[in-house]
Amino acid sequence: MALFTYLLLATLHATLAEDCIINNIPERMAFEKQLRKDLKCNYKIFDPPPHNGSSFPVNVKFVMKRFNFNSEEDTFSVQTRMFVSWNDPRLQWNPEKYYGIDATEMTVLNIWAPTLTLVNSVSSDDFDDRFYFARCNIYSDGDVRCVRRVTHDAACDVNLTDWPYDQQECSLIFEAADVRSMKIHINASSRVFSMWGAEYGAEWIITDYKQETNYSSNKQLKLTFVVEREARGLAAIVVYPAMILTVMSVTVLFMDVRRAVRLGLASFCLLCHHYFLCELAGNIPTKNTKPPNLLLYYRASVVLSLVSMLLTCVLGKICGLKSAPQNYIISFNNFVFESFGRYLIFPQWELECDSDGKPFSQDWTKFANIINTAFIIVVIITYVCLYFILMPQPIPITY
Ligand SMILES: *[C@@H]1O[C@H](CO)[C@@H](O)[C@H](O)[C@H]1NC(C)=O
Ligand SMILES: *[C@@H]1O[C@H](CO)[C@@H](O)[C@H](O)[C@H]1NC(C)=O
Ligand SMILES: *[C@@H]1O[C@H](CO)[C@@H](O)[C@H](O)[C@H]1NC(C)=O
Ligand SMILES: *[C@@H]1O[C@H](CO)[C@@H](O)[C@H](O)[C@H]1NC(C)=O
């Protein structure tokens, strides 16, 4: 193709421009061709550059294009352009001898290149992690700068405890393989990862980045990213309903057990639990070892609603009893209602006159009222504890 273009240009020049233009393209090309030939001459691509026993510095830089975090498969993928540069003294030349040419391009297959591997890669194709298929610029002082597009798929353990307000920490760990007793030193003296201008996915955002180097092992470079789930939409369908259910479950307890509406509302509340749990099931990440705390909250709330429904039935039955209450029930009632306890009983249900049909209705109602109040206190305390222990809280925004 290049040759064709050149011929075309040459023909155009010959026909249009006659002799008035100094045509230096062929000369330059010839020199560059010669230069590449000379560089390849005696160059052994499997031998590392000559070194004096100290470690060999290799500079890396990444520019992120986009990233993706898959919490179902525990994979963190980043698409980057990876820039790797080093100095190979065998590739030096004197530009004056080559028509002033001080840079040329070669593919990485023609030169020696360091091997940088992503240690925690999930793609089985580790060929991909090697530094193939890159374009490299070579400068007359022996500097080699290569760039390639690469997608790193790193394994990342997911912790869903705080779902949907969860943050995950994922790392890319790079290893530099030693070459024939030459230790490769990944130079990460400044920030190597740039996220500027990257496309962010809708579901996760990167909120923090740090890099660590450890030159005492082969795993020299560790880039750690903190990703945060974009939770606003999810919260609306899984977190807020939990709070609504809580309010509903507690409200039911304040109603009079003798009215059918309490049992009706208690059943409706249980039905709502079912509905929102189904909604939750549709959104929750399925692959996880430990269930999110939010699920545990729902579970506890279902249990509490069930118990409160049972209690409603039992207290309803008690209020309707026609038999005479035992003495200890009467003394218990008197003890509560004649002491400070009567201020605690809330709500106090209206007492019907003891009629012939229900001679002891007042005593039984008082008793049921006390039990109900005790249950309200227990339920509220339980919900408060559950809320503080299990309810996921939004992550405060830090700038
Ligand atoms: C080895 O080479 C490095 C640079 O390539 C230089 O800084 C260092 O002084 C050299 N060491 C010896 C012992 O020559
Ligand atoms: C998951 O995160 C929670 C809180 O964020 C923490 O308490 C828990 O120890 C973590 N679990 C694991 C296995 O790291
Ligand atoms: C390491 O990288 C920094 C910044 O990128 C650069 O200034 C320094 O010269 C590099 N060191 C070596 C030995 O290449
Ligand atoms: C560096 O790596 C070595 C060998 O794996 C390990 O023993 C050491 O604790 C690491 N140092 C740091 C600071 O992580």
CSV table of C-alpha atoms and ligand atoms in Angstrom, one decimal:
chain,number,residue,atom,x,y,z
A,1,MET,CA,0.0,0.0,0.0
A,2,ALA,CA,2.8,2.4,1.0
A,3,LEU,CA,4.6,1.5,-2.2
A,4,PHE,CA,1.5,2.1,-4.2
A,5,THR,CA,0.9,5.5,-2.6
A,6,TYR,CA,4.5,6.4,-3.3
A,7,LEU,CA,4.3,5.4,-6.9
A,8,LEU,CA,1.1,7.4,-7.2
A,9,LEU,CA,2.7,10.4,-5.6
A,10,ALA,CA,5.8,10.0,-7.7
A,11,THR,CA,3.7,9.9,-10.9
A,12,LEU,CA,1.8,13.0,-9.8
A,13,HIS,CA,5.0,14.8,-9.1
A,14,ALA,CA,6.4,13.8,-12.4
A,15,THR,CA,3.4,15.0,-14.3
A,16,LEU,CA,2.3,18.1,-12.4
A,17,ALA,CA,5.3,19.6,-10.6
A,18,GLU,CA,8.0,19.1,-13.2
A,19,ASP,CA,11.4,19.9,-11.7
A,20,CYS,CA,10.5,22.8,-9.4
A,21,ILE,CA,10.0,20.7,-6.2
A,22,ILE,CA,12.9,19.2,-4.3
A,23,ASN,CA,11.7,15.7,-3.9
A,24,ASN,CA,13.2,14.3,-0.7
A,25,ILE,CA,10.7,11.6,0.1
A,26,PRO,CA,12.5,8.7,-1.6
A,27,GLU,CA,15.8,9.6,-0.1
A,28,ARG,CA,14.3,9.7,3.5
A,29,MET,CA,12.5,6.4,3.0
A,30,ALA,CA,15.6,4.8,1.8
A,31,PHE,CA,17.5,6.0,4.8
A,32,GLU,CA,14.8,4.8,7.2
A,33,LYS,CA,14.7,1.4,5.5
A,34,GLN,CA,18.4,1.2,5.9
A,35,LEU,CA,18.2,2.2,9.5
A,36,ARG,CA,15.7,-0.5,10.3
A,37,LYS,CA,17.9,-3.0,8.6
A,38,ASP,CA,20.9,-1.9,10.5
A,39,LEU,CA,19.0,-2.0,13.8
A,40,LYS,CA,17.9,-5.6,13.1
A,41,CYS,CA,21.4,-6.6,12.2
A,42,ASN,CA,23.0,-8.6,15.0
A,43,TYR,CA,20.0,-7.9,17.2
A,44,LYS,CA,18.9,-11.0,19.2
A,45,ILE,CA,15.3,-10.5,20.2
A,46,PHE,CA,15.4,-13.1,22.9
A,47,ASP,CA,18.4,-11.5,24.7
A,48,PRO,CA,17.6,-8.7,27.1
A,49,PRO,CA,19.5,-5.4,26.7
A,50,PRO,CA,23.0,-5.5,28.2
A,51,HIS,CA,23.0,-4.6,31.8
A,52,ASN,CA,25.4,-4.1,34.6
A,53,GLY,CA,23.9,-6.2,37.3
A,54,SER,CA,21.6,-3.6,38.7
A,55,SER,CA,17.9,-3.7,38.0
A,56,PHE,CA,16.5,-2.7,34.6
A,57,PRO,CA,13.9,0.1,34.8
A,58,VAL,CA,10.7,-0.2,32.8
A,59,ASN,CA,8.2,2.7,32.9
A,60,VAL,CA,4.5,1.9,32.7
A,61,LYS,CA,1.5,4.2,32.3
A,62,PHE,CA,-2.1,3.4,31.8
A,63,VAL,CA,-4.8,5.6,30.4
A,64,MET,CA,-8.2,4.2,31.1
A,65,LYS,CA,-10.9,4.1,28.4
A,66,ARG,CA,-13.6,2.5,30.3
A,67,PHE,CA,-14.2,0.0,33.1
A,68,ASN,CA,-16.8,-2.5,34.1
A,69,PHE,CA,-17.3,-4.3,37.4
A,70,ASN,CA,-19.3,-7.5,37.3
A,71,SER,CA,-20.4,-8.3,40.9
A,72,GLU,CA,-22.1,-11.5,39.7
A,73,GLU,CA,-18.8,-12.9,38.4
A,74,ASP,CA,-16.4,-11.2,40.7
A,75,THR,CA,-14.6,-9.6,37.8
A,76,PHE,CA,-13.2,-6.1,37.4
A,77,SER,CA,-12.3,-5.2,33.8
A,78,VAL,CA,-10.5,-2.2,32.7
A,79,GLN,CA,-9.9,-1.2,29.1
A,80,THR,CA,-6.8,0.8,28.9
A,81,ARG,CA,-4.1,2.0,26.7
A,82,MET,CA,-0.9,0.7,28.2
A,83,PHE,CA,2.3,2.6,27.6
A,84,VAL,CA,5.5,0.8,28.3
A,85,SER,CA,8.9,2.3,27.8
A,86,TRP,CA,12.5,1.3,28.4
A,87,ASN,CA,15.9,1.9,27.1
A,88,ASP,CA,17.7,-0.6,24.9
A,89,PRO,CA,21.3,0.6,24.1
A,90,ARG,CA,21.5,-1.8,21.2
A,91,LEU,CA,18.9,0.3,19.4
A,92,GLN,CA,20.9,3.5,19.4
A,93,TRP,CA,22.1,5.3,16.3
A,94,ASN,CA,23.5,8.5,15.1
A,95,PRO,CA,20.8,10.5,13.4
A,96,GLU,CA,23.4,12.4,11.3
A,97,LYS,CA,24.3,9.2,9.6
A,98,TYR,CA,20.6,8.6,8.7
A,99,TYR,CA,19.4,11.8,7.1
A,100,GLY,CA,18.5,13.3,10.5
A,101,ILE,CA,16.0,10.6,11.3
A,102,ASP,CA,15.8,10.3,15.0
A,103,ALA,CA,12.7,8.1,15.5
A,104,THR,CA,11.3,5.1,13.7
A,105,GLU,CA,8.5,2.7,14.3
A,106,MET,CA,8.6,-1.1,14.6
A,107,THR,CA,6.3,-3.8,15.9
A,108,VAL,CA,7.2,-5.3,19.2
A,109,LEU,CA,7.8,-8.7,17.5
A,110,ASN,CA,11.0,-7.3,16.1
A,111,ILE,CA,12.6,-6.3,19.4
A,112,TRP,CA,13.1,-7.5,22.9
A,113,ALA,CA,10.3,-6.5,25.2
A,114,PRO,CA,9.8,-7.0,28.9
A,115,THR,CA,7.0,-9.3,30.1
A,116,LEU,CA,4.5,-7.7,32.4
A,117,THR,CA,1.8,-10.0,33.6
A,118,LEU,CA,-1.5,-9.4,35.4
A,119,VAL,CA,-1.2,-11.8,38.3
A,120,ASN,CA,-4.8,-11.9,39.3
A,121,SER,CA,-6.2,-12.2,35.8
A,122,VAL,CA,-9.3,-14.2,35.3
A,123,SER,CA,-8.9,-14.7,31.6
A,124,SER,CA,-7.3,-18.1,31.0
A,125,ASP,CA,-5.7,-16.7,27.9
A,126,ASP,CA,-2.5,-15.5,29.5
A,127,PHE,CA,-1.0,-15.0,26.0
A,128,ASP,CA,-3.1,-11.9,26.1
A,129,ASP,CA,-1.3,-10.5,29.0
A,130,ARG,CA,2.1,-10.7,27.3
A,131,PHE,CA,3.2,-7.7,25.6
A,132,TYR,CA,2.4,-8.7,22.0
A,133,PHE,CA,0.7,-6.7,19.3
A,134,ALA,CA,2.0,-3.4,20.3
A,135,ARG,CA,3.3,-0.6,18.1
A,136,CYS,CA,6.6,0.8,19.3
A,137,ASN,CA,8.5,4.0,18.6
A,138,ILE,CA,12.2,3.7,18.8
A,139,TYR,CA,14.3,6.8,19.3
A,140,SER,CA,17.9,7.3,18.4
A,141,ASP,CA,19.1,7.3,22.1
A,142,GLY,CA,17.8,3.8,22.4
A,143,ASP,CA,14.5,4.7,24.1
A,144,VAL,CA,11.7,2.3,23.2
A,145,ARG,CA,8.1,3.4,23.7
A,146,CYS,CA,5.3,0.9,23.0
A,147,VAL,CA,1.6,1.3,23.3
A,148,ARG,CA,-1.2,-1.2,23.1
A,149,ARG,CA,-4.9,-1.4,23.9
A,150,VAL,CA,-5.5,-4.0,26.5
A,151,THR,CA,-8.4,-5.2,28.6
A,152,HIS,CA,-7.3,-6.4,32.0
A,153,ASP,CA,-9.8,-8.8,33.6
A,154,ALA,CA,-9.0,-9.1,37.3
A,155,ALA,CA,-10.5,-11.2,39.9
A,156,CYS,CA,-12.1,-9.2,42.7
A,157,ASP,CA,-13.8,-10.6,45.7
A,158,VAL,CA,-17.2,-9.1,46.2
A,159,ASN,CA,-18.6,-8.3,49.7
A,160,LEU,CA,-22.3,-7.7,49.5
A,161,THR,CA,-22.9,-7.0,53.2
A,162,ASP,CA,-23.9,-3.4,52.6
A,163,TRP,CA,-25.7,-4.0,49.3
A,164,PRO,CA,-27.1,-1.8,47.7
A,165,TYR,CA,-24.9,0.8,49.2
A,166,ASP,CA,-21.8,-1.3,48.8
A,167,GLN,CA,-18.2,-0.4,47.9
A,168,GLN,CA,-15.9,-2.9,46.5
A,169,GLU,CA,-12.1,-2.8,46.4
A,170,CYS,CA,-10.5,-4.3,43.3
A,171,SER,CA,-6.8,-4.5,42.4
A,172,LEU,CA,-4.7,-5.0,39.4
A,173,ILE,CA,-1.5,-6.7,40.4
A,174,PHE,CA,1.4,-6.7,37.9
A,175,GLU,CA,4.3,-9.0,37.9
A,176,ALA,CA,7.5,-8.5,36.0
A,177,ALA,CA,9.3,-11.7,35.1
A,178,ASP,CA,13.0,-11.7,35.6
A,179,VAL,CA,15.0,-12.3,32.4
A,180,ARG,CA,18.2,-14.3,32.6
A,181,SER,CA,19.2,-13.0,36.0
A,182,MET,CA,18.2,-9.5,35.1
A,183,LYS,CA,15.7,-8.0,37.5
A,184,ILE,CA,13.1,-5.9,35.9
A,185,HIS,CA,12.1,-2.9,37.9
A,186,ILE,CA,8.6,-1.4,37.2
A,187,ASN,CA,9.1,2.3,37.6
A,188,ALA,CA,6.0,3.6,39.3
A,189,SER,CA,7.5,6.7,40.9
A,190,SER,CA,4.5,8.8,39.9
A,191,ARG,CA,0.9,8.1,39.4
A,192,VAL,CA,0.7,5.5,36.6
A,193,PHE,CA,-3.0,5.3,36.1
A,194,SER,CA,-4.9,8.0,34.5
A,195,MET,CA,-8.7,8.0,34.5
A,196,TRP,CA,-9.0,11.4,32.9
A,197,GLY,CA,-11.6,11.3,30.1
A,198,ALA,CA,-12.7,7.8,30.8
A,199,GLU,CA,-16.2,6.6,30.1
A,200,TYR,CA,-17.9,5.6,33.3
A,201,GLY,CA,-20.5,2.9,33.3
A,202,ALA,CA,-24.0,3.7,34.7
A,203,GLU,CA,-23.8,1.2,37.5
A,204,TRP,CA,-20.5,1.8,39.3
A,205,ILE,CA,-18.2,4.7,39.8
A,206,ILE,CA,-14.6,4.7,40.8
A,207,THR,CA,-14.3,6.7,44.0
A,208,ASP,CA,-10.7,6.0,45.0
A,209,TYR,CA,-7.4,4.9,43.6
A,210,LYS,CA,-4.1,4.0,45.1
A,211,GLN,CA,-0.9,2.4,43.9
A,212,GLU,CA,1.6,0.4,45.9
A,213,THR,CA,4.9,-0.9,44.8
A,214,ASN,CA,6.8,-3.7,46.5
A,215,TYR,CA,10.2,-4.4,44.9
A,216,SER,CA,11.1,-7.2,47.2
A,217,SER,CA,8.8,-9.5,45.3
A,218,ASN,CA,8.0,-10.1,41.7
A,219,LYS,CA,4.5,-8.8,42.2
A,220,GLN,CA,5.8,-5.3,42.0
A,221,LEU,CA,2.9,-3.1,41.2
A,222,LYS,CA,-0.5,-3.1,42.8
A,223,LEU,CA,-3.2,-0.7,41.6
A,224,THR,CA,-6.2,-0.6,43.9
A,225,PHE,CA,-9.6,0.8,42.9
A,226,VAL,CA,-12.5,1.5,45.1
A,227,VAL,CA,-15.8,1.2,43.2
A,228,GLU,CA,-19.1,2.3,44.5
A,229,ARG,CA,-22.5,1.1,43.4
A,230,GLU,CA,-24.8,3.7,41.9
A,231,ALA,CA,-27.6,2.9,44.4
A,232,ARG,CA,-30.2,5.6,44.0
A,233,GLY,CA,-32.5,3.6,41.8
A,234,LEU,CA,-32.0,0.4,43.7
A,235,ALA,CA,-32.6,2.1,47.0
A,236,ALA,CA,-36.0,3.3,45.8
A,237,ILE,CA,-37.1,-0.3,45.2
A,238,VAL,CA,-35.4,-2.2,47.9
A,239,VAL,CA,-34.4,0.0,50.8
A,240,TYR,CA,-37.3,2.5,51.2
A,241,PRO,CA,-39.9,-0.3,51.1
A,242,ALA,CA,-38.2,-1.9,54.0
A,243,MET,CA,-38.8,1.3,56.0
A,244,ILE,CA,-42.4,1.5,54.9
A,245,LEU,CA,-43.0,-2.1,56.0
A,246,THR,CA,-41.4,-1.3,59.3
A,247,VAL,CA,-43.8,1.7,59.9
A,248,MET,CA,-46.7,-0.4,58.7
A,249,SER,CA,-45.9,-3.4,61.0
A,250,VAL,CA,-45.6,-1.1,64.0
A,251,THR,CA,-48.8,0.9,63.2
A,252,VAL,CA,-50.8,-2.3,63.1
A,253,LEU,CA,-49.9,-3.0,66.7
A,254,PHE,CA,-51.5,0.2,67.9
A,255,MET,CA,-55.0,-0.9,66.6
A,256,ASP,CA,-57.6,-2.5,68.7
A,257,VAL,CA,-57.5,-6.3,68.5
A,258,ARG,CA,-61.2,-6.5,68.7
A,259,ARG,CA,-61.7,-4.8,65.4
A,260,ALA,CA,-61.4,-6.8,62.2
A,261,VAL,CA,-59.4,-4.1,60.5
A,262,ARG,CA,-56.4,-5.0,62.6
A,263,LEU,CA,-56.2,-8.5,61.4
A,264,GLY,CA,-56.9,-7.3,57.9
A,265,LEU,CA,-54.1,-4.8,58.0
A,266,ALA,CA,-51.7,-7.4,59.6
A,267,SER,CA,-52.4,-9.8,56.7
A,268,PHE,CA,-52.0,-7.0,54.2
A,269,CYS,CA,-48.7,-6.1,55.8
A,270,LEU,CA,-47.5,-9.7,55.4
A,271,LEU,CA,-48.6,-9.7,51.8
A,272,CYS,CA,-46.6,-6.5,51.2
A,273,HIS,CA,-43.5,-8.2,52.7
A,274,HIS,CA,-44.0,-11.0,50.2
A,275,TYR,CA,-44.3,-8.5,47.4
A,276,PHE,CA,-41.2,-6.5,48.2
A,277,LEU,CA,-39.2,-9.6,48.9
A,278,CYS,CA,-40.0,-10.8,45.4
A,279,GLU,CA,-38.9,-7.4,44.1
A,280,LEU,CA,-35.7,-7.8,46.1
A,281,ALA,CA,-35.1,-11.3,44.7
A,282,GLY,CA,-35.3,-9.8,41.2
A,283,ASN,CA,-32.5,-7.3,41.9
A,284,ILE,CA,-30.2,-8.9,44.4
A,285,PRO,CA,-26.9,-10.3,43.0
A,286,THR,CA,-27.3,-14.0,43.0
A,287,LYS,CA,-23.8,-15.1,43.2
A,288,ASN,CA,-22.7,-14.4,46.8
A,289,THR,CA,-21.5,-16.3,49.7
A,290,LYS,CA,-22.9,-14.1,52.5
A,291,PRO,CA,-26.4,-12.6,52.1
A,292,PRO,CA,-26.7,-8.8,52.2
A,293,ASN,CA,-27.7,-7.4,55.6
A,294,LEU,CA,-30.8,-5.9,53.9
A,295,LEU,CA,-32.1,-9.4,53.2
A,296,LEU,CA,-31.6,-10.3,56.9
A,297,TYR,CA,-33.6,-7.2,57.8
A,298,TYR,CA,-36.5,-8.3,55.6
A,299,ARG,CA,-36.3,-11.7,57.1
A,300,ALA,CA,-36.5,-10.4,60.6
A,301,SER,CA,-39.4,-8.1,59.6
A,302,VAL,CA,-41.3,-11.0,58.1
A,303,VAL,CA,-40.9,-12.9,61.4
A,304,LEU,CA,-42.1,-10.0,63.5
A,305,SER,CA,-45.1,-9.5,61.2
A,306,LEU,CA,-46.0,-13.1,61.5
A,307,VAL,CA,-45.7,-13.0,65.3
A,308,SER,CA,-47.8,-9.9,65.4
A,309,MET,CA,-50.5,-11.5,63.3
A,310,LEU,CA,-50.5,-14.5,65.6
A,311,LEU,CA,-50.7,-12.2,68.6
A,312,THR,CA,-53.6,-10.4,67.0
A,313,CYS,CA,-55.5,-13.6,66.7
A,314,VAL,CA,-54.7,-14.8,70.2
A,315,LEU,CA,-55.5,-11.4,71.8
A,316,GLY,CA,-58.8,-11.3,69.8
A,317,LYS,CA,-59.7,-14.7,71.2
A,318,ILE,CA,-58.8,-13.6,74.8
A,319,CYS,CA,-61.0,-10.5,74.6
A,320,GLY,CA,-63.9,-12.7,73.5
A,321,LEU,CA,-63.5,-15.2,76.4
A,322,LYS,CA,-66.7,-15.8,78.4
A,323,SER,CA,-65.2,-17.7,81.3
A,324,ALA,CA,-64.1,-16.2,84.5
A,325,PRO,CA,-60.4,-15.1,84.5
A,326,GLN,CA,-58.1,-16.8,86.9
A,327,ASN,CA,-57.2,-14.9,90.1
A,328,TYR,CA,-53.7,-14.2,89.1
A,329,ILE,CA,-54.9,-12.5,85.9
A,330,ILE,CA,-57.1,-10.2,87.9
A,331,SER,CA,-54.3,-9.4,90.4
A,332,PHE,CA,-51.9,-8.8,87.5
A,333,ASN,CA,-54.4,-6.4,85.9
A,334,ASN,CA,-54.9,-4.6,89.2
A,335,PHE,CA,-51.2,-4.4,89.8
A,336,VAL,CA,-50.6,-2.7,86.5
A,337,PHE,CA,-53.6,-0.5,86.3
A,338,GLU,CA,-53.3,0.7,89.9
A,339,SER,CA,-49.7,1.5,89.8
A,340,PHE,CA,-47.5,3.7,87.6
A,341,GLY,CA,-47.9,1.1,84.9
A,342,ARG,CA,-51.3,2.5,83.8
A,343,TYR,CA,-49.5,5.5,82.2
A,344,LEU,CA,-47.5,3.1,80.1
A,345,ILE,CA,-50.4,1.3,78.6
A,346,PHE,CA,-50.9,2.8,75.2
A,347,PRO,CA,-53.3,2.8,73.5
A,348,GLN,CA,-55.8,2.1,76.2
A,349,TRP,CA,-58.7,0.3,74.5
A,350,GLU,CA,-62.3,1.3,75.3
A,351,LEU,CA,-63.9,-1.0,77.8
A,352,GLU,CA,-67.3,-2.3,77.1
A,353,CYS,CA,-69.8,-2.8,79.9
A,354,ASP,CA,-69.8,-6.3,81.2
A,355,SER,CA,-73.0,-7.7,79.8
A,356,ASP,CA,-74.8,-10.9,80.3
A,357,GLY,CA,-73.3,-12.4,77.1
A,358,LYS,CA,-69.7,-11.4,78.1
A,359,PRO,CA,-69.6,-11.1,81.8
A,360,PHE,CA,-65.9,-10.7,82.1
A,361,SER,CA,-65.1,-8.6,79.0
A,362,GLN,CA,-63.4,-5.8,80.9
A,363,ASP,CA,-60.9,-8.0,82.7
A,364,TRP,CA,-60.0,-9.9,79.6
A,365,THR,CA,-59.7,-6.7,77.5
A,366,LYS,CA,-57.4,-5.1,80.2
A,367,PHE,CA,-55.3,-8.2,80.2
A,368,ALA,CA,-55.0,-8.3,76.4
A,369,ASN,CA,-54.2,-4.5,76.4
A,370,ILE,CA,-51.3,-5.1,78.7
A,371,ILE,CA,-49.9,-7.9,76.6
A,372,ASN,CA,-50.2,-5.8,73.5
A,373,THR,CA,-48.4,-2.9,75.0
A,374,ALA,CA,-45.5,-5.2,76.2
A,375,PHE,CA,-45.3,-6.5,72.6
A,376,ILE,CA,-45.3,-3.0,71.1
A,377,ILE,CA,-42.3,-2.1,73.3
A,378,VAL,CA,-40.5,-5.4,72.4
A,379,VAL,CA,-41.2,-4.9,68.6
A,380,ILE,CA,-40.1,-1.3,68.6
A,381,ILE,CA,-36.8,-2.0,70.4
A,382,THR,CA,-36.2,-5.0,68.1
A,383,TYR,CA,-36.8,-2.8,65.0
A,384,VAL,CA,-34.5,-0.1,66.3
A,385,CYS,CA,-31.7,-2.6,66.9
A,386,LEU,CA,-32.3,-4.2,63.5
A,387,TYR,CA,-32.2,-0.8,61.9
A,388,PHE,CA,-28.9,0.1,63.4
A,389,ILE,CA,-27.3,-3.3,62.9
A,390,LEU,CA,-28.6,-4.3,59.5
A,391,MET,CA,-30.0,-1.4,57.5
A,392,PRO,CA,-27.4,-0.4,54.9
A,393,GLN,CA,-26.6,3.3,55.0
A,394,PRO,CA,-25.7,5.5,52.0
A,395,ILE,CA,-22.0,6.2,51.7
A,396,PRO,CA,-21.3,9.8,52.6
A,397,ILE,CA,-20.0,11.7,49.6
A,398,THR,CA,-16.4,12.7,50.0
A,399,TYR,CA,-14.6,15.2,47.8
B,1,LIG,C1,24.5,0.5,36.2
B,1,LIG,O1,23.8,1.2,35.3
B,1,LIG,C2,22.9,2.2,35.9
B,1,LIG,C3,22.1,2.9,34.8
B,1,LIG,O2,21.8,2.0,33.8
B,1,LIG,C4,23.8,3.2,36.6
B,1,LIG,O3,22.9,4.2,37.3
B,1,LIG,C5,24.6,2.5,37.7
B,1,LIG,O4,25.5,3.4,38.2
B,1,LIG,C6,25.4,1.4,37.0
B,1,LIG,N1,26.1,0.6,38.0
B,1,LIG,C7,27.4,0.2,37.9
B,1,LIG,C8,27.9,-0.6,39.0
B,1,LIG,O5,28.0,0.5,36.9
B,2,LIG,C1,-17.7,-7.2,54.3
B,2,LIG,O1,-18.0,-5.8,54.7
B,2,LIG,C2,-18.4,-5.6,56.0
B,2,LIG,C3,-18.7,-4.1,56.2
B,2,LIG,O2,-18.5,-3.4,55.1
B,2,LIG,C4,-17.3,-6.1,57.0
B,2,LIG,O3,-17.8,-5.9,58.3
B,2,LIG,C5,-17.1,-7.6,56.7
B,2,LIG,O4,-16.0,-8.0,57.5
B,2,LIG,C6,-16.7,-7.8,55.3
B,2,LIG,N1,-16.6,-9.2,55.0
B,2,LIG,C7,-15.5,-9.7,54.4
B,2,LIG,C8,-15.5,-11.2,54.2
B,2,LIG,O5,-14.6,-9.1,54.1
B,3,LIG,C1,10.7,6.8,36.5
B,3,LIG,O1,9.5,7.5,36.2
B,3,LIG,C2,9.7,8.9,36.5
B,3,LIG,C3,8.4,9.6,36.1
B,3,LIG,O2,7.6,8.9,35.2
B,3,LIG,C4,10.8,9.5,35.6
B,3,LIG,O3,11.0,10.9,35.9
B,3,LIG,C5,12.1,8.8,36.0
B,3,LIG,O4,13.1,9.2,35.2
B,3,LIG,C6,11.9,7.3,35.8
B,3,LIG,N1,13.1,6.6,36.3
B,3,LIG,C7,13.8,5.8,35.5
B,3,LIG,C8,15.0,5.1,36.1
B,3,LIG,O5,13.5,5.6,34.3
B,4,LIG,C1,6.6,-7.4,49.6
B,4,LIG,O1,6.6,-8.8,49.2
B,4,LIG,C2,7.3,-9.7,50.0
B,4,LIG,C3,7.4,-11.0,49.3
B,4,LIG,O2,6.2,-11.4,48.8
B,4,LIG,C4,6.5,-9.8,51.3
B,4,LIG,O3,7.1,-10.6,52.2
B,4,LIG,C5,6.4,-8.4,51.9
B,4,LIG,O4,5.6,-8.4,53.1
B,4,LIG,C6,5.9,-7.4,51.0
B,4,LIG,N1,6.0,-6.0,51.5
B,4,LIG,C7,4.9,-5.2,51.6
B,4,LIG,C8,5.2,-3.9,52.2
B,4,LIG,O5,3.9,-5.5,51.2
